[in-house]
Amino acid sequence: MSEHRRKPPQPQEGGRAAARRGQPGSPSGRRAAPRDATGSPSDSHGSGYYGLGGDGAPGGRAEARRAAQRSAGGGRRRAAEPAAGRRGVSSRPPGRKRLVDYPRADKDGWRRWTPSWKLVAGLCVAFFGSLVAAAGIGYAMVGIPEVDKTAEAQNNVYYWKDGSQMVATGGETNRQIVDLSQIPEAMRWAVISQENKTFYDDAGIDPKGIARAVFNMARGGQTQGGSTITQQYVKNAMLNDQSQTISRKVKEIFVAVKVGAEVDKDQILAGYLNSAYYGRGAYGIQAAARAYFNKDAIDLNPGECAFLSAMLKGATYYDPAGATSIDPAANAQNNSRRALRQMQDTLDKMVEYKHLPLAERIKYTTLPKWQNPRSNTALSGQIGYLVDLANSYLITHSEETGITADKLQLGGYSIRTTFDKSKVKELETSVAKVKKANIKPDQRPETDTHVQFGGASVNPANGAIEAIYGGEDATKHFTNNSDQTGAQVGSTFKPFVLAAAMTWGVRDPDLGSSQAQDERTVVSPKSLFSGKNKLKIKEYDGSVWKNEKGQEWLQTNDGQASYGEPPNFKIDLREAMRESVNSAFVQLGMDVGLDKVKEAALNAGLKKGSLTGSGFPSFSIGISDPSAIRMAGAYATFAASGKQREPYSVEKVTSKDGTIFTHKTVTNQAFTKKVADNVTDILKTVVDDGTGTAAQLPGRDVAGKTGTTDGNKSAWFVGYTPQLSTAVTMFRYDDNESNKNRTFLEMFGTGGQKKIHGASFPAEIWHDYMAEAMDGLPVKDFPAPEEIGEVLNKDPIPSPSPSVTESEEEESPSPSPSPSKTEVEPSPSPSETCTKFFGCDDGKTGGANNNGGANGNGGPGGDISPSPSLSESPGTSRGNDNGGFFGAPNG
């Protein structure tokens, strides 16, 4: 057959159509080459089916086959694309290649957002590489600061009210550098064992501790706890910035690493021990050894070394002498317990880490004998109490002053106080005069030992504390008796009952309890109440008040005296205050409501924590224990016609940056002028012709009140002129005991007197002091009172006729109070009313049951009030919770 008539071979399995469609019928999945796909230049001119140019142009069959193959190859590639898409492979055309393939271009669905291991590994390498680079740069940039360039702590300078300097103290740097050879090995190992046991092996930082510190800072907490000895050395001796911030902490870390790498470990340890603060103004081990033990550092024994290592935790809470002026919880008892526990733990660790033989360790199981904490003799006498009072005010009002305990310790402040130099001296002199003339511990050791006095003067015009008497000497007696004692105030509390009666009035006995709170009758000073001894005390609705045993309370008076004519024995409130008649004021308190009596005391300026037993009738006759400062401040409210101003001790504080604090007096109208002036007028009667005549100042108006407490354990006189309010207290307790557990002792026979009462030594001190303090001041009279209230219980008022001789003194009794009101008709025997709260008959004073028990078998006494706590034995103070100057609990 002719060649040009030969048919081309037919495609297998599918034929030409399948090949053209690219269907699976073709064994390779290729398409057949399309017609004219020869790639020949003549194709466009109508080349024949067989690939021959019509005019026999070059190309031929070989060229046609190559063109068909090229076309078929493209078909294969195109045919593969849908199949790949079906397998989950992205069908997107590839774009320009990215440096970081994320999201992943060749993936679909969730796989597109899952980073590849290459990406993860790359990021980790980059991150840690950056950290290393940053650390390297930071390490290279920081240097080792010079220790002698450290900003040293400075003095705080305290000034009297007149601007003259009182003392420069409180922030001075008491430091003496000693060589490591002069520091006992026991001290070195005590600190290492407790603070940083890997000190000699670490690189100067503790990564885990740093992580904890950073975490605490992130939460807004403290950063302590993450520092090695090296870091603490850097912070104490090299960094001026002591702020607790991330940037400062980072700087500390870099410097610590460099110091750890380039400075000898022994040098670091010696630097730390020489720069650390141990309390009592002592920086460095040598100063600390002198401050606590009055010896050189080299002479410290292992027990003393472990003790001093505890002080590094914060002397405020570990110094056994206590630091209640900074924090009432830091009293001597709590601090001693903490210090002993920490000391023993340190000794145990020294044994565990083989730095101390066990045989040596067992020698030190108690606190070492430490010395007087006031090594600065400039703080002797009253100065130490004054400085403590000013410091306490600044710290407890840090939100206003901007001064914390740490900032105060660094010093550099000029502090202008409210204290009048002459008045402070005059008050101290008045106390010393009475003590010298009357208190003879050598002659009367059973009665005249442990006698304490306290006092305070407050200016009614602004609340400024102008004088205090804190004790014999701040370097010998550490508790400030003007601020924290725990001594009950007795009948000096009665003016608050009177103020409540004239402010809110008594409740109507004919109304229900809720309605009676609204329907009240304001009381006039001419209102009549029973002055009967052994008075049966009733609720306002007439029901008899009974104790937890169902026993009736019969209130006794001064020396078992009844006032007024029988059978009703009614006297007015002026007379009841003048003679300090307990039965009248206890019943008045019940009629008004003890909640209102408490509110009146708080409004006057007493602190809530100092008021105790407000659910019991005896609350009205002074079982509470406010401080002398607070009592003077509360009476100043009456002197200022009802305007209450908080007592304060600092006028202004300046530093190198200028004035940083100026006191601003805030006035609250605690009582109306009418109420306050009537209270003052009645208290004026007490001094003019009552129990307080010893406090008279010829030619001047004086108002005041005497007070004596249960068992003759404390005595008070609180009084005022229009320009100055002063409180004086006297009591006995063992000064070696903490405030919280202090046992108050009886004063029968003290000073050679049968017993001590408010009208005796306290009133005498008040008079002598105020006569000098008021000298040169203009004479002012109290405002004339306006008539107030309604006369209750009207009856003809007989002249009072006490059934005791003039030599007998007032005494406020104290039954056994309890909220129980179980009805029991017969009066109990004396033994039945002998309770833990009010004590028993001791044959001298008439215990609780004697003075105010159901049988009413009372003895002689002053303004007697019950024992201080519902849960403590007689004569044991519960502590001055919130009774101090700032209302902070004392222990």
PDB file of C-alpha atoms in Angstrom, residues 556-801:
ATOM      1  CA  THR A 556     -23.819  49.701 146.024  1.00  0.00           C
ATOM      2  CA  ASN A 557     -22.402  53.181 146.549  1.00  0.00           C
ATOM      3  CA  ASP A 558     -19.448  54.826 148.193  1.00  0.00           C
ATOM      4  CA  GLY A 559     -18.916  53.092 151.509  1.00  0.00           C
ATOM      5  CA  GLN A 560     -22.446  51.666 151.414  1.00  0.00           C
ATOM      6  CA  ALA A 561     -23.908  55.202 151.520  1.00  0.00           C
ATOM      7  CA  SER A 562     -27.417  56.018 150.396  1.00  0.00           C
ATOM      8  CA  TYR A 563     -28.116  59.546 149.128  1.00  0.00           C
ATOM      9  CA  GLY A 564     -31.438  61.328 149.442  1.00  0.00           C
ATOM     10  CA  GLU A 565     -34.266  60.946 151.938  1.00  0.00           C
ATOM     11  CA  PRO A 566     -35.955  57.603 152.439  1.00  0.00           C
ATOM     12  CA  PRO A 567     -37.974  55.893 151.274  1.00  0.00           C
ATOM     13  CA  ASN A 568     -37.220  56.894 147.651  1.00  0.00           C
ATOM     14  CA  PHE A 569     -33.696  58.295 148.099  1.00  0.00           C
ATOM     15  CA  LYS A 570     -34.034  60.482 145.019  1.00  0.00           C
ATOM     16  CA  ILE A 571     -31.333  62.971 144.011  1.00  0.00           C
ATOM     17  CA  ASP A 572     -30.793  64.947 140.841  1.00  0.00           C
ATOM     18  CA  LEU A 573     -28.047  64.149 138.330  1.00  0.00           C
ATOM     19  CA  ARG A 574     -25.920  67.131 139.311  1.00  0.00           C
ATOM     20  CA  GLU A 575     -25.789  65.879 142.866  1.00  0.00           C
ATOM     21  CA  ALA A 576     -25.198  62.320 141.694  1.00  0.00           C
ATOM     22  CA  MET A 577     -22.168  63.461 139.680  1.00  0.00           C
ATOM     23  CA  ARG A 578     -20.874  65.678 142.481  1.00  0.00           C
ATOM     24  CA  GLU A 579     -20.862  62.788 144.938  1.00  0.00           C
ATOM     25  CA  SER A 580     -20.139  60.118 142.306  1.00  0.00           C
ATOM     26  CA  VAL A 581     -23.244  58.113 143.176  1.00  0.00           C
ATOM     27  CA  ASN A 582     -22.988  54.839 141.300  1.00  0.00           C
ATOM     28  CA  SER A 583     -26.566  53.610 141.659  1.00  0.00           C
ATOM     29  CA  ALA A 584     -27.981  56.681 139.904  1.00  0.00           C
ATOM     30  CA  PHE A 585     -25.639  56.452 136.896  1.00  0.00           C
ATOM     31  CA  VAL A 586     -25.914  52.701 136.487  1.00  0.00           C
ATOM     32  CA  GLN A 587     -29.709  52.995 136.322  1.00  0.00           C
ATOM     33  CA  LEU A 588     -29.476  56.021 134.023  1.00  0.00           C
ATOM     34  CA  GLY A 589     -27.272  54.026 131.663  1.00  0.00           C
ATOM     35  CA  MET A 590     -29.823  51.216 131.547  1.00  0.00           C
ATOM     36  CA  ASP A 591     -32.665  53.670 130.834  1.00  0.00           C
ATOM     37  CA  VAL A 592     -30.778  55.401 128.037  1.00  0.00           C
ATOM     38  CA  GLY A 593     -29.380  52.148 126.612  1.00  0.00           C
ATOM     39  CA  LEU A 594     -25.771  51.020 126.930  1.00  0.00           C
ATOM     40  CA  ASP A 595     -25.434  51.159 123.151  1.00  0.00           C
ATOM     41  CA  LYS A 596     -26.054  54.915 123.313  1.00  0.00           C
ATOM     42  CA  VAL A 597     -23.595  55.299 126.193  1.00  0.00           C
ATOM     43  CA  LYS A 598     -20.980  53.565 124.076  1.00  0.00           C
ATOM     44  CA  GLU A 599     -21.802  55.773 121.102  1.00  0.00           C
ATOM     45  CA  ALA A 600     -21.363  58.887 123.226  1.00  0.00           C
ATOM     46  CA  ALA A 601     -17.919  57.691 124.384  1.00  0.00           C
ATOM     47  CA  LEU A 602     -16.866  56.995 120.803  1.00  0.00           C
ATOM     48  CA  ASN A 603     -18.140  60.361 119.621  1.00  0.00           C
ATOM     49  CA  ALA A 604     -16.138  62.078 122.341  1.00  0.00           C
ATOM     50  CA  GLY A 605     -12.954  60.477 121.011  1.00  0.00           C
ATOM     51  CA  LEU A 606     -12.404  57.152 122.781  1.00  0.00           C
ATOM     52  CA  LYS A 607     -11.454  54.176 120.608  1.00  0.00           C
ATOM     53  CA  LYS A 608     -13.740  51.198 120.154  1.00  0.00           C
ATOM     54  CA  GLY A 609     -11.158  48.628 121.215  1.00  0.00           C
ATOM     55  CA  SER A 610     -10.727  50.256 124.624  1.00  0.00           C
ATOM     56  CA  LEU A 611     -14.413  49.916 125.517  1.00  0.00           C
ATOM     57  CA  THR A 612     -15.243  46.649 127.215  1.00  0.00           C
ATOM     58  CA  GLY A 613     -18.329  45.061 128.741  1.00  0.00           C
ATOM     59  CA  SER A 614     -20.771  47.343 126.942  1.00  0.00           C
ATOM     60  CA  GLY A 615     -23.523  44.768 127.401  1.00  0.00           C
ATOM     61  CA  PHE A 616     -23.431  44.941 131.196  1.00  0.00           C
ATOM     62  CA  PRO A 617     -24.690  47.594 133.645  1.00  0.00           C
ATOM     63  CA  SER A 618     -21.181  48.133 135.069  1.00  0.00           C
ATOM     64  CA  PHE A 619     -20.162  49.609 131.690  1.00  0.00           C
ATOM     65  CA  SER A 620     -21.522  52.953 132.887  1.00  0.00           C
ATOM     66  CA  ILE A 621     -19.130  53.152 135.843  1.00  0.00           C
ATOM     67  CA  GLY A 622     -15.877  52.646 133.949  1.00  0.00           C
ATOM     68  CA  ILE A 623     -14.678  49.088 133.376  1.00  0.00           C
ATOM     69  CA  SER A 624     -13.093  50.289 130.114  1.00  0.00           C
ATOM     70  CA  ASP A 625      -9.401  51.180 129.806  1.00  0.00           C
ATOM     71  CA  PRO A 626      -8.704  54.112 127.456  1.00  0.00           C
ATOM     72  CA  SER A 627      -5.297  55.779 127.616  1.00  0.00           C
ATOM     73  CA  ALA A 628      -4.564  59.057 129.364  1.00  0.00           C
ATOM     74  CA  ILE A 629      -4.163  60.713 125.958  1.00  0.00           C
ATOM     75  CA  ARG A 630      -7.584  59.523 124.853  1.00  0.00           C
ATOM     76  CA  MET A 631      -9.271  60.506 128.115  1.00  0.00           C
ATOM     77  CA  ALA A 632      -7.734  63.979 127.954  1.00  0.00           C
ATOM     78  CA  GLY A 633      -8.862  64.240 124.331  1.00  0.00           C
ATOM     79  CA  ALA A 634     -12.413  63.100 125.126  1.00  0.00           C
ATOM     80  CA  TYR A 635     -12.819  65.627 127.962  1.00  0.00           C
ATOM     81  CA  ALA A 636     -11.379  68.257 125.616  1.00  0.00           C
ATOM     82  CA  THR A 637     -14.467  67.649 123.477  1.00  0.00           C
ATOM     83  CA  PHE A 638     -16.632  68.926 126.351  1.00  0.00           C
ATOM     84  CA  ALA A 639     -14.253  71.852 126.903  1.00  0.00           C
ATOM     85  CA  ALA A 640     -14.659  72.795 123.212  1.00  0.00           C
ATOM     86  CA  SER A 641     -18.486  72.861 123.485  1.00  0.00           C
ATOM     87  CA  GLY A 642     -18.897  69.505 121.750  1.00  0.00           C
ATOM     88  CA  LYS A 643     -16.299  69.907 118.983  1.00  0.00           C
ATOM     89  CA  GLN A 644     -14.115  66.802 118.783  1.00  0.00           C
ATOM     90  CA  ARG A 645     -10.563  66.962 117.372  1.00  0.00           C
ATOM     91  CA  GLU A 646      -8.317  63.931 117.131  1.00  0.00           C
ATOM     92  CA  PRO A 647      -5.233  64.086 119.371  1.00  0.00           C
ATOM     93  CA  TYR A 648      -2.054  64.467 117.337  1.00  0.00           C
ATOM     94  CA  SER A 649       1.663  64.929 118.032  1.00  0.00           C
ATOM     95  CA  VAL A 650       3.278  66.178 114.783  1.00  0.00           C
ATOM     96  CA  GLU A 651       2.669  69.585 113.235  1.00  0.00           C
ATOM     97  CA  LYS A 652       4.965  69.432 110.208  1.00  0.00           C
ATOM     98  CA  VAL A 653       7.640  67.297 108.545  1.00  0.00           C
ATOM     99  CA  THR A 654      10.261  68.545 106.110  1.00  0.00           C
ATOM    100  CA  SER A 655      13.145  66.883 104.281  1.00  0.00           C
ATOM    101  CA  LYS A 656      15.701  67.883 101.669  1.00  0.00           C
ATOM    102  CA  ASP A 657      12.794  67.887  99.215  1.00  0.00           C
ATOM    103  CA  GLY A 658      10.895  70.495 101.218  1.00  0.00           C
ATOM    104  CA  THR A 659       7.728  70.204 103.307  1.00  0.00           C
ATOM    105  CA  ILE A 660       6.226  66.746 102.931  1.00  0.00           C
ATOM    106  CA  PHE A 661       3.512  66.867 105.613  1.00  0.00           C
ATOM    107  CA  THR A 662       1.522  69.521 107.455  1.00  0.00           C
ATOM    108  CA  HIS A 663      -1.155  68.591 109.959  1.00  0.00           C
ATOM    109  CA  LYS A 664      -4.684  69.762 109.226  1.00  0.00           C
ATOM    110  CA  THR A 665      -7.147  69.798 112.098  1.00  0.00           C
ATOM    111  CA  VAL A 666     -10.474  68.127 111.359  1.00  0.00           C
ATOM    112  CA  THR A 667     -13.396  69.069 113.592  1.00  0.00           C
ATOM    113  CA  ASN A 668     -16.414  66.850 114.235  1.00  0.00           C
ATOM    114  CA  GLN A 669     -19.451  68.052 116.166  1.00  0.00           C
ATOM    115  CA  ALA A 670     -19.665  65.156 118.618  1.00  0.00           C
ATOM    116  CA  PHE A 671     -22.341  66.774 120.807  1.00  0.00           C
ATOM    117  CA  THR A 672     -24.442  69.877 120.499  1.00  0.00           C
ATOM    118  CA  LYS A 673     -23.152  72.941 122.287  1.00  0.00           C
ATOM    119  CA  LYS A 674     -26.095  72.724 124.654  1.00  0.00           C
ATOM    120  CA  VAL A 675     -25.246  69.141 125.680  1.00  0.00           C
ATOM    121  CA  ALA A 676     -21.490  69.718 126.050  1.00  0.00           C
ATOM    122  CA  ASP A 677     -21.887  72.932 128.048  1.00  0.00           C
ATOM    123  CA  ASN A 678     -24.321  71.257 130.450  1.00  0.00           C
ATOM    124  CA  VAL A 679     -21.892  68.386 131.013  1.00  0.00           C
ATOM    125  CA  THR A 680     -19.149  70.927 131.704  1.00  0.00           C
ATOM    126  CA  ASP A 681     -21.343  72.835 134.143  1.00  0.00           C
ATOM    127  CA  ILE A 682     -22.067  69.659 136.098  1.00  0.00           C
ATOM    128  CA  LEU A 683     -18.402  68.618 136.121  1.00  0.00           C
ATOM    129  CA  LYS A 684     -17.553  72.099 137.379  1.00  0.00           C
ATOM    130  CA  THR A 685     -19.708  71.301 140.409  1.00  0.00           C
ATOM    131  CA  VAL A 686     -17.507  68.237 141.105  1.00  0.00           C
ATOM    132  CA  VAL A 687     -14.432  70.475 141.472  1.00  0.00           C
ATOM    133  CA  ASP A 688     -16.187  73.366 143.194  1.00  0.00           C
ATOM    134  CA  ASP A 689     -17.931  71.334 145.867  1.00  0.00           C
ATOM    135  CA  GLY A 690     -17.536  67.598 145.263  1.00  0.00           C
ATOM    136  CA  THR A 691     -14.984  64.806 145.155  1.00  0.00           C
ATOM    137  CA  GLY A 692     -12.577  66.877 143.031  1.00  0.00           C
ATOM    138  CA  THR A 693     -11.970  69.881 145.286  1.00  0.00           C
ATOM    139  CA  ALA A 694      -8.239  69.093 145.415  1.00  0.00           C
ATOM    140  CA  ALA A 695      -8.017  70.179 141.758  1.00  0.00           C
ATOM    141  CA  GLN A 696      -9.305  73.719 142.274  1.00  0.00           C
ATOM    142  CA  LEU A 697      -7.295  76.513 140.636  1.00  0.00           C
ATOM    143  CA  PRO A 698      -8.158  79.778 142.392  1.00  0.00           C
ATOM    144  CA  GLY A 699      -9.558  82.325 139.987  1.00  0.00           C
ATOM    145  CA  ARG A 700     -10.106  79.837 137.150  1.00  0.00           C
ATOM    146  CA  ASP A 701     -12.992  77.673 136.011  1.00  0.00           C
ATOM    147  CA  VAL A 702     -12.135  73.978 136.331  1.00  0.00           C
ATOM    148  CA  ALA A 703     -14.318  70.988 135.448  1.00  0.00           C
ATOM    149  CA  GLY A 704     -13.331  67.396 136.145  1.00  0.00           C
ATOM    150  CA  LYS A 705     -14.052  63.995 137.606  1.00  0.00           C
ATOM    151  CA  THR A 706     -12.357  61.568 139.960  1.00  0.00           C
ATOM    152  CA  GLY A 707     -12.261  57.814 139.431  1.00  0.00           C
ATOM    153  CA  THR A 708     -11.112  54.724 141.298  1.00  0.00           C
ATOM    154  CA  THR A 709     -11.583  51.112 140.263  1.00  0.00           C
ATOM    155  CA  ASP A 710     -12.395  47.701 141.662  1.00  0.00           C
ATOM    156  CA  GLY A 711      -9.904  46.420 144.203  1.00  0.00           C
ATOM    157  CA  ASN A 712      -8.266  49.861 144.335  1.00  0.00           C
ATOM    158  CA  LYS A 713      -6.088  48.910 141.359  1.00  0.00           C
ATOM    159  CA  SER A 714      -6.148  52.284 139.553  1.00  0.00           C
ATOM    160  CA  ALA A 715      -7.092  55.880 140.283  1.00  0.00           C
ATOM    161  CA  TRP A 716      -7.718  58.823 137.935  1.00  0.00           C
ATOM    162  CA  PHE A 717      -8.381  62.504 137.801  1.00  0.00           C
ATOM    163  CA  VAL A 718      -9.417  63.973 134.456  1.00  0.00           C
ATOM    164  CA  GLY A 719     -10.175  67.676 134.272  1.00  0.00           C
ATOM    165  CA  TYR A 720      -9.970  70.752 132.106  1.00  0.00           C
ATOM    166  CA  THR A 721     -10.008  74.491 131.802  1.00  0.00           C
ATOM    167  CA  PRO A 722     -11.260  76.181 128.625  1.00  0.00           C
ATOM    168  CA  GLN A 723      -7.665  76.107 127.266  1.00  0.00           C
ATOM    169  CA  LEU A 724      -6.265  72.718 128.368  1.00  0.00           C
ATOM    170  CA  SER A 725      -7.520  69.203 129.187  1.00  0.00           C
ATOM    171  CA  THR A 726      -5.357  66.905 131.311  1.00  0.00           C
ATOM    172  CA  ALA A 727      -5.694  63.312 132.514  1.00  0.00           C
ATOM    173  CA  VAL A 728      -3.584  61.779 135.293  1.00  0.00           C
ATOM    174  CA  THR A 729      -3.618  58.097 136.211  1.00  0.00           C
ATOM    175  CA  MET A 730      -1.971  56.020 138.940  1.00  0.00           C
ATOM    176  CA  PHE A 731      -1.728  52.234 139.235  1.00  0.00           C
ATOM    177  CA  ARG A 732       0.547  49.369 140.226  1.00  0.00           C
ATOM    178  CA  TYR A 733       1.737  46.479 138.081  1.00  0.00           C
ATOM    179  CA  ASP A 734       4.795  44.336 137.627  1.00  0.00           C
ATOM    180  CA  ASP A 735       6.738  46.183 134.945  1.00  0.00           C
ATOM    181  CA  ASN A 736       8.451  42.965 133.828  1.00  0.00           C
ATOM    182  CA  GLU A 737       5.203  41.590 132.452  1.00  0.00           C
ATOM    183  CA  SER A 738       3.798  42.267 129.001  1.00  0.00           C
ATOM    184  CA  ASN A 739       0.832  44.622 128.657  1.00  0.00           C
ATOM    185  CA  LYS A 740      -1.466  41.812 127.594  1.00  0.00           C
ATOM    186  CA  ASN A 741      -0.913  39.660 130.667  1.00  0.00           C
ATOM    187  CA  ARG A 742      -0.171  42.460 133.096  1.00  0.00           C
ATOM    188  CA  THR A 743      -1.455  41.913 136.612  1.00  0.00           C
ATOM    189  CA  PHE A 744      -2.608  45.096 138.313  1.00  0.00           C
ATOM    190  CA  LEU A 745      -1.883  45.186 142.031  1.00  0.00           C
ATOM    191  CA  GLU A 746      -3.983  46.667 144.841  1.00  0.00           C
ATOM    192  CA  MET A 747      -3.040  50.056 146.256  1.00  0.00           C
ATOM    193  CA  PHE A 748      -4.335  49.668 149.806  1.00  0.00           C
ATOM    194  CA  GLY A 749      -1.695  51.241 151.998  1.00  0.00           C
ATOM    195  CA  THR A 750       0.278  52.669 149.064  1.00  0.00           C
ATOM    196  CA  GLY A 751       1.870  55.996 149.906  1.00  0.00           C
ATOM    197  CA  GLY A 752       0.923  55.497 153.550  1.00  0.00           C
ATOM    198  CA  GLN A 753      -2.758  56.026 152.757  1.00  0.00           C
ATOM    199  CA  LYS A 754      -5.554  53.636 153.642  1.00  0.00           C
ATOM    200  CA  LYS A 755      -6.263  53.438 149.937  1.00  0.00           C
ATOM    201  CA  ILE A 756      -5.637  55.441 146.797  1.00  0.00           C
ATOM    202  CA  HIS A 757      -8.493  57.258 145.105  1.00  0.00           C
ATOM    203  CA  GLY A 758      -8.803  59.807 142.337  1.00  0.00           C
ATOM    204  CA  ALA A 759      -9.084  62.713 144.751  1.00  0.00           C
ATOM    205  CA  SER A 760      -5.724  61.922 146.331  1.00  0.00           C
ATOM    206  CA  PHE A 761      -2.418  61.679 144.434  1.00  0.00           C
ATOM    207  CA  PRO A 762      -3.837  61.961 140.865  1.00  0.00           C
ATOM    208  CA  ALA A 763      -5.781  65.140 141.729  1.00  0.00           C
ATOM    209  CA  GLU A 764      -2.760  66.528 143.574  1.00  0.00           C
ATOM    210  CA  ILE A 765      -0.496  65.966 140.549  1.00  0.00           C
ATOM    211  CA  TRP A 766      -3.147  67.462 138.258  1.00  0.00           C
ATOM    212  CA  HIS A 767      -3.402  70.568 140.429  1.00  0.00           C
ATOM    213  CA  ASP A 768       0.346  71.154 140.749  1.00  0.00           C
ATOM    214  CA  TYR A 769       0.905  70.705 137.023  1.00  0.00           C
ATOM    215  CA  MET A 770      -2.056  72.753 135.823  1.00  0.00           C
ATOM    216  CA  ALA A 771      -1.231  75.622 138.168  1.00  0.00           C
ATOM    217  CA  GLU A 772       2.099  75.983 136.355  1.00  0.00           C
ATOM    218  CA  ALA A 773       0.793  75.129 132.876  1.00  0.00           C
ATOM    219  CA  MET A 774      -1.940  77.798 133.088  1.00  0.00           C
ATOM    220  CA  ASP A 775       0.349  80.447 134.511  1.00  0.00           C
ATOM    221  CA  GLY A 776       0.458  83.400 132.151  1.00  0.00           C
ATOM    222  CA  LEU A 777      -2.575  82.308 130.124  1.00  0.00           C
ATOM    223  CA  PRO A 778      -5.643  84.548 130.135  1.00  0.00           C
ATOM    224  CA  VAL A 779      -8.465  83.661 132.512  1.00  0.00           C
ATOM    225  CA  LYS A 780     -11.444  82.280 130.643  1.00  0.00           C
ATOM    226  CA  ASP A 781     -14.806  81.109 131.921  1.00  0.00           C
ATOM    227  CA  PHE A 782     -16.841  78.203 130.676  1.00  0.00           C
ATOM    228  CA  PRO A 783     -19.940  79.121 128.613  1.00  0.00           C
ATOM    229  CA  ALA A 784     -23.150  79.474 130.575  1.00  0.00           C
ATOM    230  CA  PRO A 785     -25.264  76.373 129.806  1.00  0.00           C
ATOM    231  CA  GLU A 786     -28.710  76.621 128.230  1.00  0.00           C
ATOM    232  CA  GLU A 787     -31.548  74.703 129.817  1.00  0.00           C
ATOM    233  CA  ILE A 788     -31.926  71.244 128.363  1.00  0.00           C
ATOM    234  CA  GLY A 789     -34.330  68.324 128.579  1.00  0.00           C
ATOM    235  CA  GLU A 790     -37.203  67.429 130.850  1.00  0.00           C
ATOM    236  CA  VAL A 791     -37.144  66.761 134.562  1.00  0.00           C
ATOM    237  CA  LEU A 792     -37.851  63.079 135.037  1.00  0.00           C
ATOM    238  CA  ASN A 793     -39.172  61.311 138.134  1.00  0.00           C
ATOM    239  CA  LYS A 794     -40.360  64.582 139.638  1.00  0.00           C
ATOM    240  CA  ASP A 795     -40.504  64.619 143.390  1.00  0.00           C
ATOM    241  CA  PRO A 796     -39.467  67.149 145.981  1.00  0.00           C
ATOM    242  CA  ILE A 797     -35.677  67.055 146.010  1.00  0.00           C
ATOM    243  CA  PRO A 798     -34.410  66.505 149.543  1.00  0.00           C
ATOM    244  CA  SER A 799     -30.974  67.565 150.606  1.00  0.00           C
ATOM    245  CA  PRO A 800     -28.577  64.709 150.177  1.00  0.00           C
ATOM    246  CA  SER A 801     -27.689  62.995 153.391  1.00  0.00           C
TER     247      SER A 801
END
